[in-house]
Amino acid sequence: MQESISSNSISNPSSTAGHSKAKEQKPDGQVPRIGIIGTGTMGERHCRVCANLPRVELIGVADLNRERGTKVADRYATAYFSDHHKLLSHIDAVIVAASTPVHYALAAECLKCGLHVMVEKPITETIDQAHHLVQIAEERDLILQVGHIERFNPAFIELKHVTEEMTLIGINMRRLSPFDTSNIDVDVIRDLMIHDLDLAVNLVGSELEGITAWGRSINTGTTDHAVANLSFRDGPIATLFASRVTEQKVRAIEVIAEGAYVEADLLNKTVLVHRRTFPQYLDNHQTTKYHQESFIERIHVPMSEPLMLELRHFTDCVRHGCPADVPGHDGLRALEMAETVARSIAS
């Protein structure tokens, strides 16, 4: 079933308890003090990167699991807080890396405390919650960045550069993972496909017209394997595959364009551009021969860690008061698209 993309009517959720007075902004260029809420797998990765970023002070981590939180805090030489409220008064910005169901409550509270926020994807559980977070951030002139980390993948950045002058015809995106490495807090659409929904719109840069999707439940009560077709106005057709029941981890984008075929491997950080020359017919002593050549351009991709680039961008935005490249609006849009995919599958 194809569904058009449109914003739902929004009724603001009830306010989350928190401070109503915003903290004073730090003078431009000062070292931002960062806190992290959640020390699971992703939270620990944030700790590792923040502990090694220059001109950033990792003040502490908060987690209800004292054993886990203390272990991570000790590993990265920072403080542990069993109560995240006690952390908030010591920091300028916070990374919310807790489970998806608590994204909204934690991020809303931190914004109301006057803190800049980076929240992992998906931005919230519901579209209403996402709208409200964006509204709070705008009202308080605070940074709300969403953790769509693939935007900072060097292979995707180079893919955008390579294709920006091309006429795109089709895009295939594959994001596949074994089940034991997946986040089962949400379905495969919000866990994996949401990355490529965001990348597709960012890569094409034109208005999305509709989505058709199919899916299957394999290991959970939600969708574990999904396929979606995206149609863009005056643009390409994008086909997205997302699965958490494969034995191979794949993060790949293929672009079909006029005069070129481009392959990007987001895991191995490679971008290849396939082109061919025009065929030639050679007449040599009354013998006609067919001759065609093709060549492959191997694009240089810097070997930088996407999470490091993402967190460096966030802390630079906090330091200098700049808007984020992946703001709350983009997280909201990705969540709206994921909801549309889910509805299409359900119907």
Short mmCIF file of C-alpha atoms in Angstrom, two decimals:
data_model
loop_
_atom_site.label_atom_id
_atom_site.label_comp_id
_atom_site.label_asym_id
_atom_site.label_seq_id
_atom_site.Cartn_x
_atom_site.Cartn_y
_atom_site.Cartn_z
CA MET A 1 0.00 0.00 0.00
CA GLN A 2 1.34 3.43 -0.90
CA GLU A 3 0.95 6.27 1.55
CA SER A 4 1.66 9.95 1.03
CA ILE A 5 3.87 11.77 3.51
CA SER A 6 2.22 14.40 5.64
CA SER A 7 2.53 15.68 9.19
CA ASN A 8 -0.02 14.48 11.70
CA SER A 9 -2.01 16.96 13.73
CA ILE A 10 -0.18 17.38 17.03
CA SER A 11 -1.47 17.75 20.54
CA ASN A 12 1.27 18.61 23.00
CA PRO A 13 1.97 15.92 25.60
CA SER A 14 1.92 16.88 29.24
CA SER A 15 5.01 18.70 30.44
CA THR A 16 7.89 16.74 31.92
CA ALA A 17 9.10 17.92 35.30
CA GLY A 18 12.26 19.98 35.14
CA HIS A 19 13.76 23.40 35.58
CA SER A 20 12.02 26.11 33.58
CA LYS A 21 14.90 28.55 33.68
CA ALA A 22 17.57 28.01 31.03
CA LYS A 23 21.23 27.97 31.99
CA GLU A 24 23.33 30.87 30.81
CA GLN A 25 25.10 30.20 27.53
CA LYS A 26 28.85 29.60 27.72
CA PRO A 27 31.03 32.24 26.08
CA ASP A 28 31.97 31.24 22.54
CA GLY A 29 35.00 28.96 22.42
CA GLN A 30 34.98 27.73 26.03
CA VAL A 31 35.35 24.03 26.76
CA PRO A 32 31.88 22.44 26.94
CA ARG A 33 31.11 20.19 29.91
CA ILE A 34 29.41 17.01 28.71
CA GLY A 35 27.34 14.41 30.54
CA ILE A 36 26.05 11.07 29.24
CA ILE A 37 22.83 9.37 30.37
CA GLY A 38 22.85 5.65 29.70
CA THR A 39 25.91 3.37 29.77
CA GLY A 40 24.74 0.51 27.58
CA THR A 41 26.61 -0.49 24.44
CA MET A 42 26.01 2.81 22.66
CA GLY A 43 26.42 4.90 25.80
CA GLU A 44 29.85 3.39 26.46
CA ARG A 45 30.91 4.22 22.89
CA HIS A 46 29.91 7.82 23.50
CA CYS A 47 31.99 7.78 26.71
CA ARG A 48 35.03 6.44 24.89
CA VAL A 49 34.88 9.11 22.21
CA CYS A 50 34.05 12.03 24.53
CA ALA A 51 36.88 11.04 26.89
CA ASN A 52 39.31 11.41 23.98
CA LEU A 53 37.92 14.49 22.23
CA PRO A 54 40.13 17.59 22.56
CA ARG A 55 38.61 20.67 24.21
CA VAL A 56 35.77 18.64 25.73
CA GLU A 57 35.33 17.83 29.42
CA LEU A 58 33.44 14.61 30.19
CA ILE A 59 31.96 15.42 33.59
CA GLY A 60 30.16 12.16 34.28
CA VAL A 61 27.76 9.39 33.33
CA ALA A 62 24.39 8.46 34.79
CA ASP A 63 22.72 5.07 34.84
CA LEU A 64 20.24 3.31 37.12
CA ASN A 65 22.44 0.21 36.93
CA ARG A 66 25.10 1.10 39.50
CA GLU A 67 27.42 -1.80 38.64
CA ARG A 68 27.40 -1.03 34.93
CA GLY A 69 27.58 2.76 35.40
CA THR A 70 30.48 2.57 37.84
CA LYS A 71 32.39 0.20 35.57
CA VAL A 72 32.07 2.53 32.56
CA ALA A 73 32.86 5.65 34.61
CA ASP A 74 36.01 4.06 36.03
CA ARG A 75 37.11 2.87 32.60
CA TYR A 76 36.99 6.40 31.18
CA ALA A 77 38.12 8.26 34.30
CA THR A 78 34.92 10.17 34.93
CA ALA A 79 32.26 10.39 37.66
CA TYR A 80 29.27 8.10 38.09
CA PHE A 81 25.82 9.42 39.08
CA SER A 82 23.08 7.01 40.13
CA ASP A 83 20.61 9.91 39.85
CA HIS A 84 20.84 11.78 36.55
CA HIS A 85 19.28 14.89 38.13
CA LYS A 86 22.48 15.41 40.13
CA LEU A 87 24.54 15.32 36.93
CA LEU A 88 22.54 18.00 35.11
CA SER A 89 23.61 20.93 37.30
CA HIS A 90 27.29 20.31 36.44
CA ILE A 91 27.12 20.23 32.64
CA ASP A 92 26.39 22.37 29.57
CA ALA A 93 25.24 19.58 27.24
CA VAL A 94 24.04 16.01 27.52
CA ILE A 95 24.02 12.90 25.36
CA VAL A 96 20.89 10.77 25.88
CA ALA A 97 21.92 7.19 25.11
CA ALA A 98 19.32 5.40 27.24
CA SER A 99 16.67 3.10 25.77
CA THR A 100 14.17 4.52 23.27
CA PRO A 101 11.12 4.50 25.60
CA VAL A 102 12.77 7.09 27.89
CA HIS A 103 14.24 9.35 25.17
CA TYR A 104 11.39 11.84 25.36
CA ALA A 105 11.23 12.22 29.14
CA LEU A 106 15.00 12.58 29.53
CA ALA A 107 15.56 14.88 26.55
CA ALA A 108 12.61 17.13 27.47
CA GLU A 109 13.85 17.44 31.05
CA CYS A 110 17.37 18.29 29.93
CA LEU A 111 16.16 20.92 27.45
CA LYS A 112 14.02 22.51 30.17
CA CYS A 113 17.14 22.64 32.33
CA GLY A 114 18.75 24.76 29.61
CA LEU A 115 21.05 22.01 28.34
CA HIS A 116 21.97 21.32 24.74
CA VAL A 117 20.94 17.76 23.88
CA MET A 118 22.07 15.04 21.56
CA VAL A 119 19.61 12.14 21.62
CA GLU A 120 20.18 8.78 19.99
CA LYS A 121 17.87 7.66 17.20
CA PRO A 122 14.96 7.24 16.98
CA ILE A 123 14.44 10.68 18.47
CA THR A 124 11.40 9.48 20.49
CA GLU A 125 8.80 6.72 20.49
CA THR A 126 6.00 8.86 19.00
CA ILE A 127 5.66 11.69 16.53
CA ASP A 128 3.83 13.83 19.10
CA GLN A 129 6.78 13.51 21.46
CA ALA A 130 9.24 14.42 18.71
CA HIS A 131 7.24 17.52 17.78
CA HIS A 132 7.24 18.58 21.40
CA LEU A 133 11.01 18.15 21.78
CA VAL A 134 11.63 20.25 18.68
CA GLN A 135 9.28 22.91 20.05
CA ILE A 136 11.05 23.02 23.43
CA ALA A 137 14.48 23.35 21.80
CA GLU A 138 13.30 26.15 19.51
CA GLU A 139 11.61 28.06 22.32
CA ARG A 140 14.79 27.96 24.42
CA ASP A 141 17.21 28.45 21.49
CA LEU A 142 19.02 25.21 22.35
CA ILE A 143 20.74 22.64 20.17
CA LEU A 144 18.79 19.40 19.67
CA GLN A 145 20.85 16.97 17.60
CA VAL A 146 19.67 13.46 16.70
CA GLY A 147 22.07 10.53 16.47
CA HIS A 148 21.70 9.63 12.81
CA ILE A 149 25.35 8.64 12.79
CA GLU A 150 25.50 7.56 9.14
CA ARG A 151 25.30 11.21 8.06
CA PHE A 152 28.85 11.44 9.41
CA ASN A 153 30.07 8.27 7.73
CA PRO A 154 32.98 9.33 5.46
CA ALA A 155 31.78 6.94 2.75
CA PHE A 156 28.34 8.60 2.68
CA ILE A 157 29.90 12.07 2.70
CA GLU A 158 32.01 11.15 -0.35
CA LEU A 159 29.00 9.50 -2.02
CA LYS A 160 27.11 12.79 -1.73
CA HIS A 161 30.03 14.69 -3.26
CA VAL A 162 30.32 12.22 -6.14
CA THR A 163 26.61 12.18 -7.01
CA GLU A 164 25.66 15.82 -6.41
CA GLU A 165 25.93 16.72 -10.13
CA MET A 166 24.50 13.42 -11.40
CA THR A 167 20.95 12.72 -12.57
CA LEU A 168 19.83 9.93 -10.28
CA ILE A 169 17.58 7.16 -11.59
CA GLY A 170 17.50 4.59 -8.81
CA ILE A 171 18.94 3.95 -5.35
CA ASN A 172 19.25 0.62 -3.54
CA MET A 173 20.07 0.60 0.17
CA ARG A 174 20.77 -2.57 2.15
CA ARG A 175 21.12 -2.59 5.94
CA LEU A 176 21.33 -6.16 7.21
CA SER A 177 22.39 -7.56 10.60
CA PRO A 178 22.33 -10.80 12.59
CA PHE A 179 19.56 -10.87 15.18
CA ASP A 180 21.88 -11.12 18.18
CA THR A 181 23.42 -7.71 17.43
CA SER A 182 20.11 -5.85 17.06
CA ASN A 183 18.23 -3.50 19.33
CA ILE A 184 14.92 -5.19 20.12
CA ASP A 185 13.49 -2.15 21.96
CA VAL A 186 11.97 -1.23 18.57
CA ASP A 187 11.14 -2.96 15.28
CA VAL A 188 13.65 -3.25 12.43
CA ILE A 189 12.18 -0.12 10.82
CA ARG A 190 13.10 2.12 13.77
CA ASP A 191 16.24 0.14 14.58
CA LEU A 192 17.89 -0.13 11.15
CA MET A 193 15.79 1.22 8.27
CA ILE A 194 15.37 4.63 9.89
CA HIS A 195 19.04 5.33 9.10
CA ASP A 196 18.49 4.79 5.38
CA LEU A 197 15.18 6.67 5.35
CA ASP A 198 17.13 9.67 6.61
CA LEU A 199 20.04 9.09 4.18
CA ALA A 200 17.75 8.67 1.16
CA VAL A 201 16.07 12.05 1.67
CA ASN A 202 19.38 13.72 2.43
CA LEU A 203 21.02 12.21 -0.67
CA VAL A 204 18.20 12.98 -3.10
CA GLY A 205 17.31 16.41 -1.76
CA SER A 206 13.86 16.51 -3.40
CA GLU A 207 10.35 16.09 -2.08
CA LEU A 208 9.26 12.59 -1.08
CA GLU A 209 5.95 11.65 -2.70
CA GLY A 210 5.05 8.24 -1.32
CA ILE A 211 6.12 5.00 0.32
CA THR A 212 5.18 1.40 -0.39
CA ALA A 213 6.39 -1.23 2.07
CA TRP A 214 6.25 -4.91 2.98
CA GLY A 215 7.55 -6.77 6.02
CA ARG A 216 7.68 -9.98 8.01
CA SER A 217 7.96 -10.91 11.67
CA ILE A 218 10.53 -13.66 12.28
CA ASN A 219 11.99 -13.61 15.80
CA THR A 220 9.85 -11.02 17.58
CA GLY A 221 6.29 -9.80 17.65
CA THR A 222 7.29 -6.83 15.48
CA THR A 223 8.71 -6.47 11.97
CA ASP A 224 12.17 -8.06 11.63
CA HIS A 225 12.55 -7.94 7.84
CA ALA A 226 11.27 -5.05 5.73
CA VAL A 227 11.43 -3.69 2.20
CA ALA A 228 10.29 -0.18 1.28
CA ASN A 229 10.05 1.71 -2.01
CA LEU A 230 10.34 5.50 -1.88
CA SER A 231 9.25 7.70 -4.77
CA PHE A 232 10.59 11.25 -5.09
CA ARG A 233 9.08 14.07 -7.12
CA ASP A 234 11.12 14.41 -10.33
CA GLY A 235 13.70 12.13 -8.75
CA PRO A 236 14.80 8.52 -8.40
CA ILE A 237 13.03 5.50 -6.98
CA ALA A 238 14.75 4.25 -3.83
CA THR A 239 14.44 0.68 -2.57
CA LEU A 240 15.42 0.06 1.04
CA PHE A 241 16.10 -3.38 2.52
CA ALA A 242 16.38 -3.74 6.30
CA SER A 243 16.74 -7.06 8.08
CA ARG A 244 17.95 -8.28 11.46
CA VAL A 245 17.74 -11.98 10.60
CA THR A 246 20.74 -12.30 8.27
CA GLU A 247 24.06 -13.97 9.03
CA GLN A 248 26.01 -11.16 7.39
CA LYS A 249 26.30 -7.52 8.42
CA VAL A 250 25.83 -5.26 5.39
CA ARG A 251 25.64 -1.48 5.04
CA ALA A 252 25.56 -0.72 1.33
CA ILE A 253 24.23 1.93 -1.05
CA GLU A 254 24.04 1.54 -4.83
CA VAL A 255 23.20 4.52 -7.03
CA ILE A 256 22.10 4.20 -10.64
CA ALA A 257 22.66 7.48 -12.48
CA GLU A 258 22.88 8.65 -16.05
CA GLY A 259 26.32 7.56 -17.24
CA ALA A 260 27.45 6.02 -13.95
CA TYR A 261 26.84 3.28 -11.40
CA VAL A 262 28.10 4.07 -7.90
CA GLU A 263 28.70 1.61 -5.05
CA ALA A 264 29.27 2.74 -1.47
CA ASP A 265 30.21 0.34 1.33
CA LEU A 266 29.52 2.16 4.59
CA LEU A 267 31.19 -0.54 6.67
CA ASN A 268 34.45 -0.82 4.76
CA LYS A 269 34.46 2.87 3.78
CA THR A 270 34.76 2.46 0.01
CA VAL A 271 33.13 4.28 -2.90
CA LEU A 272 33.45 2.99 -6.47
CA VAL A 273 32.19 4.78 -9.60
CA HIS A 274 31.65 2.57 -12.67
CA ARG A 275 31.57 4.24 -16.06
CA ARG A 276 31.93 3.03 -19.63
CA THR A 277 33.09 4.60 -22.87
CA PHE A 278 30.97 4.68 -25.99
CA PRO A 279 31.29 1.52 -28.11
CA GLN A 280 33.46 1.67 -31.21
CA TYR A 281 33.23 -0.36 -34.39
CA LEU A 282 36.65 -0.80 -35.97
CA ASP A 283 36.96 -1.59 -39.68
CA ASN A 284 40.33 -3.22 -40.26
CA HIS A 285 40.90 -4.73 -43.71
CA GLN A 286 37.24 -5.46 -44.20
CA THR A 287 36.95 -7.04 -40.73
CA THR A 288 34.53 -5.27 -38.42
CA LYS A 289 35.36 -5.51 -34.72
CA TYR A 290 33.39 -4.31 -31.72
CA HIS A 291 35.35 -2.52 -28.99
CA GLN A 292 34.06 -1.21 -25.65
CA GLU A 293 35.93 -0.10 -22.55
CA SER A 294 34.78 0.47 -19.01
CA PHE A 295 36.65 1.87 -16.04
CA ILE A 296 36.24 2.16 -12.29
CA GLU A 297 37.08 5.22 -10.23
CA ARG A 298 38.11 4.42 -6.64
CA ILE A 299 37.19 7.46 -4.58
CA HIS A 300 39.47 8.33 -1.66
CA VAL A 301 37.52 7.97 1.60
CA PRO A 302 39.13 9.27 4.82
CA MET A 303 39.30 6.55 7.49
CA SER A 304 37.59 8.56 10.23
CA GLU A 305 35.23 7.08 12.82
CA PRO A 306 31.66 8.32 12.21
CA LEU A 307 30.89 8.56 15.95
CA MET A 308 33.97 10.70 16.51
CA LEU A 309 32.91 13.03 13.68
CA GLU A 310 29.35 13.15 15.02
CA LEU A 311 30.35 14.01 18.59
CA ARG A 312 33.00 16.47 17.47
CA HIS A 313 30.31 18.25 15.44
CA PHE A 314 27.92 18.30 18.42
CA THR A 315 30.51 19.66 20.84
CA ASP A 316 31.68 22.24 18.27
CA CYS A 317 28.07 23.40 17.90
CA VAL A 318 27.80 23.72 21.68
CA ARG A 319 31.12 25.58 21.89
CA HIS A 320 30.35 28.07 19.13
CA GLY A 321 26.55 28.25 19.26
CA CYS A 322 26.12 26.84 15.73
CA PRO A 323 23.06 24.91 14.50
CA ALA A 324 23.46 21.13 14.20
CA ASP A 325 23.68 19.44 10.80
CA VAL A 326 21.19 16.79 11.99
CA PRO A 327 18.67 18.85 13.99
CA GLY A 328 15.54 17.69 15.75
CA HIS A 329 13.48 18.42 12.62
CA ASP A 330 15.45 15.77 10.70
CA GLY A 331 14.92 13.23 13.47
CA LEU A 332 11.20 14.03 13.41
CA ARG A 333 11.06 13.61 9.63
CA ALA A 334 12.83 10.23 9.82
CA LEU A 335 10.41 9.07 12.52
CA GLU A 336 7.41 10.18 10.42
CA MET A 337 8.75 8.17 7.49
CA ALA A 338 9.33 5.14 9.72
CA GLU A 339 5.73 5.42 10.97
CA THR A 340 4.52 5.53 7.36
CA VAL A 341 6.51 2.39 6.53
CA ALA A 342 5.07 0.63 9.58
CA ARG A 343 1.50 1.60 8.65
CA SER A 344 2.02 0.43 5.08
CA ILE A 345 3.28 -2.94 6.30
CA ALA A 346 0.42 -3.30 8.80
CA SER A 347 -2.16 -2.61 6.11
#
